[in-house]
Coordinates of N, CA and C in Angstrom, one line a residue:
M1 N 110.3 21.0 58.0 CA 109.0 21.5 57.9 C 108.9 23.0 58.2
V2 N 110.0 23.6 59.0 CA 110.0 24.9 59.4 C 110.6 25.7 58.4
G3 N 111.2 25.1 57.5 CA 111.6 25.9 56.4 C 112.7 27.1 56.7
A4 N 112.5 28.3 56.3 CA 113.4 29.5 56.7 C 113.4 29.9 58.3
F5 N 112.8 29.3 59.0 CA 112.8 29.5 60.3 C 113.9 28.6 61.0
T6 N 114.8 29.2 61.8 CA 115.9 29.0 62.4 C 115.7 28.5 63.8
R7 N 116.6 27.8 64.6 CA 116.4 27.8 65.9 C 116.3 29.0 66.6
R8 N 117.3 30.1 66.3 CA 117.1 31.1 67.0 C 115.7 32.0 66.7
T9 N 115.0 31.8 65.5 CA 113.7 32.6 65.3 C 112.7 31.9 66.0
V10 N 112.8 30.5 66.3 CA 111.8 29.9 66.8 C 111.8 30.3 68.4
L11 N 112.8 30.2 68.9 CA 113.0 30.7 70.3 C 112.7 32.3 70.6
A12 N 112.9 32.9 69.7 CA 112.8 34.5 69.7 C 111.2 34.5 69.5
G13 N 110.5 33.6 68.7 CA 109.0 33.7 68.9 C 108.3 33.4 70.0
A14 N 109.0 32.2 70.6 CA 108.5 31.8 71.8 C 108.7 33.0 73.0
A15 N 110.1 33.8 72.9 CA 110.0 34.9 73.7 C 108.9 36.1 73.5
A16 N 108.8 36.2 72.1 CA 107.6 37.2 71.8 C 106.3 36.9 72.2
A17 N 106.1 35.5 72.2 CA 104.8 35.1 72.6 C 104.5 35.4 74.3
T18 N 105.5 35.6 74.8 CA 105.5 35.8 76.4 C 104.8 37.2 76.4
A19 N 105.3 38.0 75.7 CA 104.9 39.4 75.7 C 103.1 39.4 75.3
A20 N 102.8 38.7 74.6 CA 101.3 38.8 74.1 C 100.5 37.6 74.8
M21 N 100.8 37.1 76.0 CA 100.0 35.8 76.4 C 98.7 36.5 77.0
S22 N 98.6 37.9 77.1 CA 97.3 38.3 77.6 C 96.1 38.1 76.5
V23 N 96.5 37.8 75.2 CA 95.4 37.6 74.4 C 94.5 36.6 74.8
G24 N 93.3 37.1 74.7 CA 92.1 35.9 74.8 C 92.0 34.8 74.0
A25 N 91.2 33.7 74.7 CA 91.2 32.5 74.0 C 90.4 32.7 72.7
V26 N 90.6 31.9 71.6 CA 89.8 31.8 70.4 C 88.5 31.4 70.5
D27 N 87.4 32.0 70.2 CA 86.0 31.4 70.1 C 86.2 30.1 69.1
S28 N 85.6 28.9 69.8 CA 85.7 27.6 69.2 C 84.4 27.5 68.3
P29 N 84.6 27.5 66.9 CA 83.2 27.5 66.2 C 82.9 26.2 66.1
A30 N 83.5 25.2 66.2 CA 83.2 23.6 66.1 C 84.1 22.9 66.9
S31 N 83.8 21.9 67.3 CA 84.8 20.7 67.8 C 85.2 20.1 66.8
A32 N 85.7 18.9 67.1 CA 86.2 18.1 65.8 C 85.0 17.5 65.1
Q33 N 84.9 17.4 63.8 CA 83.6 17.2 63.4 C 83.3 15.5 63.7
T34 N 84.3 14.8 63.8 CA 84.2 13.5 64.2 C 85.3 12.9 65.2
R35 N 85.1 11.8 65.8 CA 86.3 11.3 66.6 C 87.4 10.9 65.7
Q36 N 87.1 10.4 64.4 CA 88.3 10.1 63.4 C 88.8 11.1 63.1
D37 N 88.4 12.4 62.9 CA 88.9 13.8 62.6 C 90.1 13.9 63.5
M38 N 89.7 13.9 64.9 CA 90.7 14.2 65.8 C 91.9 13.2 65.9
I39 N 91.4 12.1 65.7 CA 92.8 10.9 65.7 C 93.6 11.2 64.5
L40 N 93.0 11.7 63.2 CA 93.8 12.1 62.1 C 94.7 13.2 62.5
F41 N 94.0 14.0 63.1 CA 94.8 15.4 63.5 C 96.0 15.2 64.4
V42 N 95.9 14.3 65.2 CA 96.9 14.1 66.1 C 97.9 13.3 65.4
L43 N 97.7 12.3 64.4 CA 98.6 11.5 63.7 C 99.3 12.5 62.8
L44 N 98.6 13.5 62.2 CA 99.3 14.5 61.2 C 100.3 15.3 61.9
S45 N 99.7 15.8 63.2 CA 100.7 16.5 63.9 C 102.0 15.9 64.5
G46 N 101.8 14.6 64.9 CA 102.9 13.9 65.4 C 103.9 13.8 64.2
A47 N 103.5 13.3 62.8 CA 104.4 13.3 61.9 C 105.1 14.5 61.5
L48 N 104.4 15.6 61.6 CA 104.9 17.1 61.0 C 106.0 17.6 62.2
T49 N 105.5 17.3 63.5 CA 106.4 17.8 64.7 C 107.6 16.9 65.0
G50 N 107.3 15.7 64.7 CA 108.6 14.7 65.3 C 108.2 14.3 66.8
I51 N 107.1 14.9 67.3 CA 106.9 14.4 68.6 C 105.7 13.3 68.7
A52 N 105.9 12.2 69.6 CA 105.1 11.2 69.7 C 103.7 11.4 69.8
E53 N 102.8 10.7 69.3 CA 101.3 11.2 69.2 C 100.8 11.1 70.8
A54 N 101.4 10.2 71.5 CA 100.9 10.1 72.8 C 101.5 11.4 73.8
K55 N 102.6 11.9 73.4 CA 103.2 13.1 74.1 C 102.1 14.2 73.8
L56 N 102.0 14.5 72.6 CA 100.9 15.6 72.0 C 99.5 15.6 72.5
A57 N 99.2 14.2 72.9 CA 97.9 14.0 73.2 C 98.0 12.7 74.3
P58 N 98.0 13.2 75.5 CA 98.0 12.1 76.4 C 96.8 11.2 76.4
G59 N 97.2 9.9 76.6 CA 96.0 8.9 76.2 C 95.7 8.6 74.8
F60 N 96.4 8.9 73.9 CA 96.0 8.6 72.5 C 96.5 7.3 72.2
R61 N 95.8 6.6 71.6 CA 96.3 5.0 71.1 C 95.6 4.8 69.8
A62 N 96.6 4.4 69.0 CA 96.1 4.1 67.6 C 96.1 2.5 67.6
V63 N 95.0 2.1 67.2 CA 94.8 0.6 67.1 C 94.9 0.1 65.6
P64 N 96.1 -0.9 65.5 CA 96.2 -1.3 64.1 C 95.2 -2.2 63.6
S65 N 94.9 -2.1 62.3 CA 94.2 -3.3 61.7 C 95.2 -4.0 60.9
L66 N 94.7 -4.6 59.8 CA 95.3 -5.8 59.0 C 96.0 -4.7 57.9
T67 N 95.6 -3.7 57.4 CA 96.0 -2.9 56.5 C 96.5 -1.3 56.8
D68 N 96.0 -0.8 57.9 CA 96.1 0.5 58.5 C 96.0 0.7 59.9
I69 N 95.7 2.0 60.3 CA 95.1 1.9 61.7 C 93.5 2.0 61.6
D70 N 93.0 1.4 62.7 CA 91.5 1.3 62.8 C 90.9 2.4 63.6
L71 N 90.6 3.4 62.7 CA 90.1 4.7 63.3 C 88.8 4.5 64.1
E72 N 87.9 3.4 64.0 CA 87.1 3.5 64.9 C 87.3 2.8 66.3
K73 N 88.3 2.1 66.2 CA 88.6 1.7 67.8 C 90.1 2.5 68.4
S74 N 90.7 3.2 67.5 CA 91.6 4.2 68.1 C 90.9 5.1 69.3
E75 N 92.1 5.6 70.0 CA 91.4 6.6 71.0 C 91.9 7.7 70.7
P76 N 91.4 9.1 70.9 CA 92.2 10.3 70.5 C 92.8 11.0 71.8
G77 N 92.6 10.3 72.8 CA 93.2 10.7 74.1 C 92.0 11.6 74.9
S78 N 92.2 11.8 76.2 CA 91.3 12.4 77.1 C 92.1 13.2 78.3
D79 N 93.0 14.0 77.9 CA 93.8 14.7 79.0 C 92.9 15.8 79.2
P80 N 93.3 16.4 80.7 CA 92.6 17.6 81.1 C 92.7 18.8 80.3
V81 N 93.9 19.0 79.9 CA 94.2 20.2 79.1 C 93.7 20.1 77.7
D82 N 93.8 19.1 77.0 CA 93.1 19.1 75.9 C 93.5 20.0 74.9
I83 N 94.7 20.5 74.7 CA 95.2 21.5 73.9 C 95.0 21.2 72.5
K84 N 94.9 19.9 72.1 CA 94.8 19.6 70.5 C 93.5 19.9 70.3
Q85 N 92.3 19.8 71.1 CA 90.9 20.3 70.5 C 91.1 21.8 70.2
E86 N 91.7 22.5 71.1 CA 91.8 24.0 71.0 C 92.6 24.2 69.5
Y87 N 93.7 23.5 69.4 CA 94.3 23.7 68.0 C 93.6 23.3 66.9
F88 N 92.8 22.3 67.1 CA 92.1 21.7 65.9 C 91.0 22.9 65.5
N89 N 90.3 23.3 66.4 CA 89.4 24.4 66.3 C 89.8 25.5 65.7
W90 N 91.0 25.9 66.0 CA 91.6 27.2 65.7 C 92.0 26.9 63.9
V91 N 92.6 25.8 63.7 CA 92.8 25.7 62.3 C 91.6 25.3 61.4
N92 N 90.6 24.9 62.1 CA 89.5 24.3 61.3 C 88.7 25.8 61.1
K93 N 88.9 26.8 61.9 CA 88.3 28.2 61.6 C 89.0 28.9 60.7
K94 N 90.2 28.9 60.7 CA 91.1 29.4 59.8 C 91.3 29.0 58.4
R95 N 91.5 27.6 58.0 CA 91.6 27.1 57.0 C 90.9 25.6 56.8
Q96 N 89.6 25.7 56.8 CA 89.0 24.4 56.9 C 89.0 23.6 55.7
A97 N 89.1 24.3 54.6 CA 89.1 23.4 53.2 C 90.7 22.8 53.1
T98 N 91.7 23.4 53.5 CA 92.9 22.8 53.4 C 93.2 21.7 54.7
L99 N 92.6 22.1 55.9 CA 92.5 21.0 56.9 C 92.0 19.9 56.4
R100 N 91.0 19.9 55.7 CA 90.6 18.4 55.3 C 91.4 17.8 54.4
R101 N 91.9 18.5 53.5 CA 93.0 18.0 52.7 C 94.1 17.2 53.5
L102 N 94.6 18.0 54.5 CA 95.6 17.6 55.3 C 95.2 16.1 55.9
L103 N 94.0 16.4 56.4 CA 93.5 15.2 57.2 C 93.3 13.8 56.1
Q104 N 92.9 14.2 55.0 CA 92.7 13.2 53.9 C 94.1 12.3 53.7
I105 N 95.1 13.2 53.4 CA 96.5 12.8 53.2 C 96.8 11.8 54.3
T106 N 96.5 12.4 55.6 CA 96.9 11.3 56.9 C 96.0 9.9 56.6
K107 N 95.0 10.2 56.3 CA 94.1 8.8 56.3 C 94.7 7.8 55.2
D108 N 95.2 8.6 53.9 CA 95.6 7.8 52.9 C 97.0 7.4 52.8
S109 N 97.8 7.6 53.9 CA 99.1 7.1 54.1 C 99.2 6.0 54.6
P110 N 100.2 5.1 54.2 CA 100.3 3.7 54.4 C 100.6 3.5 55.9
K111 N 100.2 2.4 56.4 CA 100.8 1.9 57.7 C 102.1 1.3 57.5
S112 N 102.9 1.9 57.9 CA 104.4 1.4 58.0 C 105.5 2.2 58.8
S113 N 106.5 2.1 58.8 CA 107.6 2.8 59.5 C 107.7 4.1 59.0
D114 N 107.4 4.1 57.6 CA 107.6 5.8 57.0 C 106.3 6.4 57.0
R115 N 105.4 6.2 57.6 CA 104.2 7.0 57.7 C 104.3 8.3 57.7
S116 N 105.1 8.8 58.8 CA 105.6 10.2 59.0 C 106.0 10.7 57.6
Q117 N 107.1 10.1 57.2 CA 107.6 10.5 56.0 C 106.7 10.6 54.8
A118 N 105.8 9.8 54.8 CA 104.9 9.7 53.7 C 103.9 11.0 53.7
I119 N 103.6 11.2 54.9 CA 102.7 12.4 55.2 C 103.6 13.6 54.7
I120 N 104.8 13.7 55.1 CA 105.4 15.0 55.0 C 105.7 14.9 53.5
D121 N 106.0 14.2 52.7 CA 106.2 14.0 51.3 C 105.0 14.8 50.7
K122 N 103.9 14.1 51.2 CA 102.5 14.3 50.5 C 102.2 16.0 50.6
V123 N 102.2 16.3 51.7 CA 101.7 17.7 52.1 C 102.7 18.8 51.4
Q124 N 103.8 18.4 50.7 CA 104.6 19.2 49.7 C 104.0 19.6 48.5
A125 N 103.0 18.8 48.1 CA 102.6 18.7 46.8 C 101.9 20.1 46.3
T126 N 101.3 21.0 47.1 CA 100.7 22.1 46.8 C 101.1 23.3 47.8
P127 N 101.1 24.4 47.5 CA 101.6 25.6 48.5 C 100.4 25.6 49.6
D128 N 99.1 25.5 49.4 CA 98.2 25.4 50.6 C 98.4 24.3 51.6
T129 N 98.8 23.2 51.3 CA 98.9 22.3 52.2 C 100.3 22.2 52.8
K130 N 101.1 22.8 52.0 CA 102.7 22.6 52.5 C 102.9 24.0 53.6
Y131 N 102.2 25.0 53.3 CA 102.3 26.2 54.4 C 101.4 26.1 55.4
L132 N 100.4 25.6 55.3 CA 99.3 25.2 56.5 C 100.1 24.1 57.3
A133 N 100.8 23.1 56.7 CA 101.6 22.4 57.5 C 102.7 23.0 58.3
R134 N 103.2 23.9 57.9 CA 104.0 24.8 58.7 C 103.5 25.3 59.7
S135 N 102.4 25.7 59.4 CA 101.9 26.7 60.4 C 101.4 25.7 61.7
I136 N 100.9 24.6 61.4 CA 100.6 23.8 62.4 C 101.9 23.2 63.4
V137 N 103.1 23.3 62.6 CA 104.3 22.9 63.3 C 104.7 23.8 64.4
L138 N 104.5 25.2 63.9 CA 104.8 26.3 64.7 C 103.7 26.6 65.9
M139 N 102.4 26.2 65.5 CA 101.4 26.2 66.5 C 101.7 25.3 67.6
W140 N 102.2 24.1 67.3 CA 102.6 23.3 68.3 C 103.8 23.6 69.3
Y141 N 104.8 24.1 68.4 CA 106.1 24.4 69.1 C 105.9 25.7 69.9
L142 N 105.0 26.7 69.5 CA 105.3 28.1 70.1 C 103.9 28.4 70.6
G143 N 102.8 27.6 70.3 CA 101.4 28.0 70.7 C 101.1 29.4 70.4
A144 N 101.4 29.6 69.0 CA 101.0 30.8 68.4 C 100.8 30.4 66.9
W145 N 100.0 31.5 66.2 CA 99.5 31.2 64.9 C 100.2 32.1 63.9
Y146 N 101.0 31.5 63.0 CA 101.6 32.0 61.7 C 100.8 31.7 60.5
D147 N 100.2 33.0 60.1 CA 99.4 32.5 59.0 C 100.0 32.0 57.7
P148 N 99.4 30.8 57.1 CA 100.2 30.2 55.9 C 100.6 31.2 54.9
D149 N 99.8 32.3 54.7 CA 100.0 33.1 53.4 C 101.5 33.8 54.0
N150 N 101.5 34.1 55.2 CA 102.7 34.9 55.7 C 104.0 34.1 55.6
L151 N 103.9 32.8 56.0 CA 105.0 32.0 55.9 C 105.3 31.7 54.4
R152 N 104.4 31.6 53.3 CA 104.7 31.7 51.9 C 105.5 33.0 51.7
A153 N 105.0 33.9 52.1 CA 105.6 35.3 51.7 C 107.1 35.3 52.2
L154 N 107.4 34.9 53.3 CA 108.7 34.7 54.1 C 109.8 33.9 53.2
A155 N 109.1 32.8 52.6 CA 110.0 31.6 52.1 C 110.1 32.1 50.6
E156 N 109.3 32.8 49.9 CA 109.3 32.8 48.4 C 109.7 34.4 48.0
L157 N 109.3 35.3 48.7 CA 109.5 36.7 48.4 C 110.9 37.3 48.6
P158 N 111.5 37.7 47.8 CA 112.9 38.4 48.2 C 112.9 39.4 49.3
N159 N 111.7 40.2 49.1 CA 111.6 41.3 50.2 C 110.1 41.2 50.6
P160 N 109.9 40.1 51.8 CA 108.4 40.1 52.2 C 107.9 41.3 53.0
P161 N 106.7 41.7 53.0 CA 106.3 42.8 53.9 C 106.6 42.6 55.3
A162 N 106.8 43.5 56.3 CA 106.9 43.3 57.8 C 105.9 42.5 58.3
K163 N 104.7 42.7 57.8 CA 103.8 41.7 58.5 C 103.7 40.2 58.5
A164 N 104.8 39.8 57.4 CA 104.8 38.4 57.2 C 105.4 37.9 58.4
S165 N 106.1 38.5 59.2 CA 106.7 37.9 60.5 C 105.5 37.9 61.5
S166 N 104.3 38.6 61.6 CA 103.5 38.6 62.7 C 102.8 37.5 63.0
F167 N 102.5 37.4 64.2 CA 101.9 35.9 64.7 C 100.5 36.4 65.9
E168 N 99.7 35.5 66.1 CA 98.7 35.8 67.0 C 99.0 34.4 68.2
V169 N 99.0 34.9 69.5 CA 99.1 33.9 70.5 C 97.8 33.3 70.6
I170 N 97.5 32.0 70.4 CA 96.3 31.3 70.1 C 95.4 31.6 71.5
S171 N 95.9 31.2 72.8 CA 95.2 31.4 73.9 C 96.2 31.4 75.2
P172 N 95.7 32.0 76.2 CA 96.5 31.7 77.4 C 97.2 30.1 77.8
K173 N 96.2 29.2 77.5 CA 96.6 27.8 77.6 C 97.6 27.5 76.7
A174 N 97.5 27.8 75.5 CA 98.5 27.7 74.4 C 99.8 28.2 74.7
Y175 N 99.9 29.1 75.2 CA 101.0 29.8 75.9 C 101.7 28.9 76.6
T176 N 101.3 28.4 77.6 CA 101.8 27.3 78.5 C 102.3 26.0 78.0
Q177 N 101.7 25.8 76.9 CA 101.8 24.2 76.3 C 102.8 24.4 75.0
G178 N 103.4 25.4 74.9 CA 104.5 25.1 73.6 C 105.5 24.4 73.6
W179 N 105.9 23.5 72.8 CA 107.0 22.6 72.8 C 108.3 22.9 72.6
A180 N 108.4 24.3 72.0 CA 109.9 24.7 71.8 C 110.6 24.8 73.3
L181 N 110.0 25.2 74.4 CA 110.5 25.2 75.6 C 110.5 24.1 76.2
R182 N 109.6 23.1 76.2 CA 109.5 21.8 76.4 C 111.0 21.0 76.1
V183 N 111.1 21.1 74.6 CA 112.2 20.5 74.2 C 113.7 21.0 74.6
A184 N 113.6 22.3 75.1 CA 114.7 22.9 75.7 C 115.0 22.6 77.2
Q185 N 114.0 21.7 77.6 CA 113.8 21.6 79.0 C 113.9 22.8 79.8
A186 N 112.8 23.8 79.3 CA 112.6 25.0 80.1 C 111.2 25.1 80.2
H187 N 110.9 26.4 80.8 CA 109.2 26.5 80.8 C 109.1 28.1 80.5
P188 N 107.8 28.5 80.1 CA 107.6 29.8 79.9 C 107.5 30.6 81.3
M189 N 107.7 32.1 81.1 CA 107.7 33.0 82.2 C 106.1 33.0 82.9
G190 N 106.4 32.5 84.1 CA 105.1 32.5 85.0 C 104.6 31.1 84.9
F191 N 105.1 30.3 84.5 CA 104.3 28.9 84.5 C 105.1 27.9 84.4
S192 N 105.1 26.8 85.2 CA 106.1 25.7 85.1 C 105.6 24.4 85.9
E193 N 105.7 23.3 85.2 CA 105.1 22.1 85.7 C 106.4 21.3 86.2
M194 N 107.4 21.8 86.4 CA 108.8 21.4 86.8 C 109.1 21.5 88.2
Q195 N 109.6 20.6 88.9 CA 110.0 20.5 90.5 C 110.9 21.6 90.5
F196 N 110.7 22.1 91.8 CA 111.7 23.2 92.2 C 113.2 22.7 92.3
G197 N 114.0 23.4 91.6 CA 115.3 22.9 91.7 C 115.8 22.1 90.5
Y198 N 114.9 21.9 89.6 CA 115.3 20.8 88.6 C 116.6 21.1 87.8
W199 N 116.9 22.6 87.7 CA 118.0 22.8 86.9 C 119.4 22.4 87.7
A200 N 119.4 21.9 88.7 CA 120.6 21.5 89.6 C 120.9 20.2 89.1
R201 N 119.9 19.4 88.5 CA 120.2 18.0 88.2 C 120.5 18.0 86.4
P202 N 121.1 16.8 86.2 CA 121.6 16.6 84.8 C 120.2 16.4 84.0
P203 N 120.0 17.1 82.7 CA 118.8 17.1 82.1 C 118.6 15.4 81.5
S204 N 117.4 15.5 81.6 CA 116.6 13.9 81.2 C 116.8 13.9 79.6
P205 N 117.0 12.6 79.3 CA 117.0 12.3 77.7 C 116.0 13.0 77.0
R206 N 116.1 13.4 75.8 CA 115.4 13.9 75.1 C 114.1 13.2 74.8
T207 N 114.3 11.9 74.8 CA 113.0 10.9 74.6 C 112.0 11.0 75.7
D208 N 112.5 11.4 76.9 CA 111.5 11.6 77.9 C 110.3 12.8 77.7
F209 N 110.9 13.6 77.0 CA 110.0 14.8 76.7 C 109.3 14.7 75.5
I210 N 109.8 14.1 74.3 CA 109.2 13.9 72.9 C 108.8 12.7 72.4
G211 N 109.4 11.6 73.3 CA 108.8 10.2 72.9 C 109.4 9.6 71.7
N212 N 110.2 10.2 70.9 CA 111.0 9.6 69.8 C 112.6 10.0 70.0

């Protein structure tokens, strides 16, 4: 989903985000419109990032029904950090109409082992959904916002403008929650949830971090 972005550019973006961590938190114009919206947003994010939903949103629980997931009985999670709400608010403010389309794609995807692939395939249908999906991936991994129009310019224009590589750090909280460093079993400058001396021990399996 990251397209033209490489491992090097992702890590470079994480480093650049460090310098911009003083950016204030975004004003939240609205919380998730419904409980179902948040459940769908977490399912969408899990499919796009490859990270287990319960890792992105601790406490998340999808309750299966006969044909799909029971959105009425499922739990969106209630972790104290609640970065999912901040990310939902941000995307909802920036690209509300396209976000609604992505949530509908998620709702319409079948309940099966290929749910994630079905979502990924469907978001490729239009440039609007494809590039917003990429923005959401980068948001979770870097805690920063890369505008979909800029991502499209980077992917499709032979000589994209310099501003196409620009980004916004979403909030100080988002700075501490980027998954790029977690997957690398590292931490951002000035913040760590890891026990002192962790670097002297063999790294834990990747599944301990992303759940997949």
